[in-house]
Amino acid sequence: MQRPQELAVGRRLLGHIDGRTTDLAADMFRNRVEAYSCRERARLERDKLFRERPIFMGLGTRLARPGDYLAEEVAGMPVLMARGPDGEMRAFANICRHRAAPVAEGCGNARAFVCPYHGWTYDLDGKLLGTTDRVGFAGLDLAGHGLARLPAAEKHGMMYVRPRPLAPGESAEIDIDRELGGFAADLAALRLDTYPIYSVDRIAPRINWKFAIDTFLEGYHIPHLHRKTIAPYFIGNCGTFDGAGLHGRMCVARTSIDKVRALPEDERDYRPHVISVYQLFPNTILIWQVDHIEIWRAFPGRDDAGRCDVEMTIYKPADSTRPDAYWEKNRDIAIRTVMEEDFPLGERMQIGFESGATEEVVYGRNEPCLVHFHSSIRNALGVAA
Ligand code: FES
Ligand SMILES: [Fe+2]
């Protein structure tokens, strides 16, 4: 966050703590439970939110060296990202042009991708270098059988891909500053390119992908659900909210924030005491933690509104001298609170959504980030409910 914003957020938080208040949405917001359970709605979200828009794919440090690659499925589109010898990150449909097998799995470093099925080979630019049976494929135009290119871009240490192949004549450009809108300068100030990856964890909870995002968007539940884990360190039901287009940012205070009061305002460092949660539309939560970056991404399950794939990554500062045990502890806390407290309860809520017993859920005025997230989804989908 930029320094003036950091000071302003700190001031607002201290004011809320003193007044026992929190930032409020204009109104309560009612959402139909079908938003979490209906198959048609899930299909619409996949097409409009996950295929038409650039999707955040992690920090650029995930592909630190030329030849580094990462294969992922984004809402039904197999995506392969690779850093070329020229240092540029490119993205492709991870679909072999022979018979559609994925040419790469997981992550690693490679000079070329060899399809596991019949051995066709592609370079880091996606170009088909050769087939394995020259006679069987004599006359095949290699240049016309490269991996399908996906629009991709990298800026402020962030990687974006639009998981739909280019239509003829369509621009491959993604304007990341435009995508981030009012948060571009704020995120640039985080210097995300100075955080190498520390860990990657994945889970496939039986919840709608939006619930996996919801769980980060209010501090109202912290004193209750997280009573035994993180609640002692946070001031519950107290936070700031700022929206920037479809994105949102919620800041919550740790109980240690009182320490800053001893200092004149322009000398205050809020970072050890304030957690900033960026909700990057549609499916990313980027958390600016005390001394590291934690990122959660949720992807809808294929043909099932009640399942999703969630990835948590921790990035630590490049200049950190802390031992691995310290980062392991941070990772463990994140896993214990989210994967062992939020998501298991979420799975039972999903059963409630699907039961048909109630029609709506309601987000309170004290949950402005949730209200903004779901209003943004409606706006992006062009639906009224
Ligand atoms: S499917 Fe890739 S070589 Fe056959
Ligand atoms: Fe939680």
XYZ file of C-alpha atoms and ligand atoms in Angstrom, residues 95-103 114-122 128 130-132 137, ligand 1:
27
model
C -3.623 -29.143 -25.407
C -1.492 -31.132 -27.842
C -2.410 -30.457 -31.452
C -2.258 -34.172 -32.246
C -5.012 -35.537 -30.028
C -5.355 -33.029 -27.186
C -3.253 -34.561 -24.417
C -1.760 -32.017 -21.988
C 1.874 -31.461 -22.976
C 7.260 -33.388 -25.065
C 3.702 -34.690 -25.212
C 3.477 -37.826 -23.035
C 1.102 -39.570 -25.473
C 3.042 -39.841 -28.753
C 6.010 -37.586 -28.189
C 5.256 -34.499 -30.283
C 7.597 -31.725 -29.148
C 6.892 -28.008 -28.666
C 5.624 -27.512 -32.864
C 8.457 -32.037 -34.701
C 6.232 -35.105 -34.715
C 7.562 -38.571 -33.910
C 2.468 -37.070 -40.572
S -1.688 -36.445 -28.229
Fe 0.192 -35.407 -28.132
S 1.476 -36.540 -29.375
Fe -0.401 -37.566 -29.534
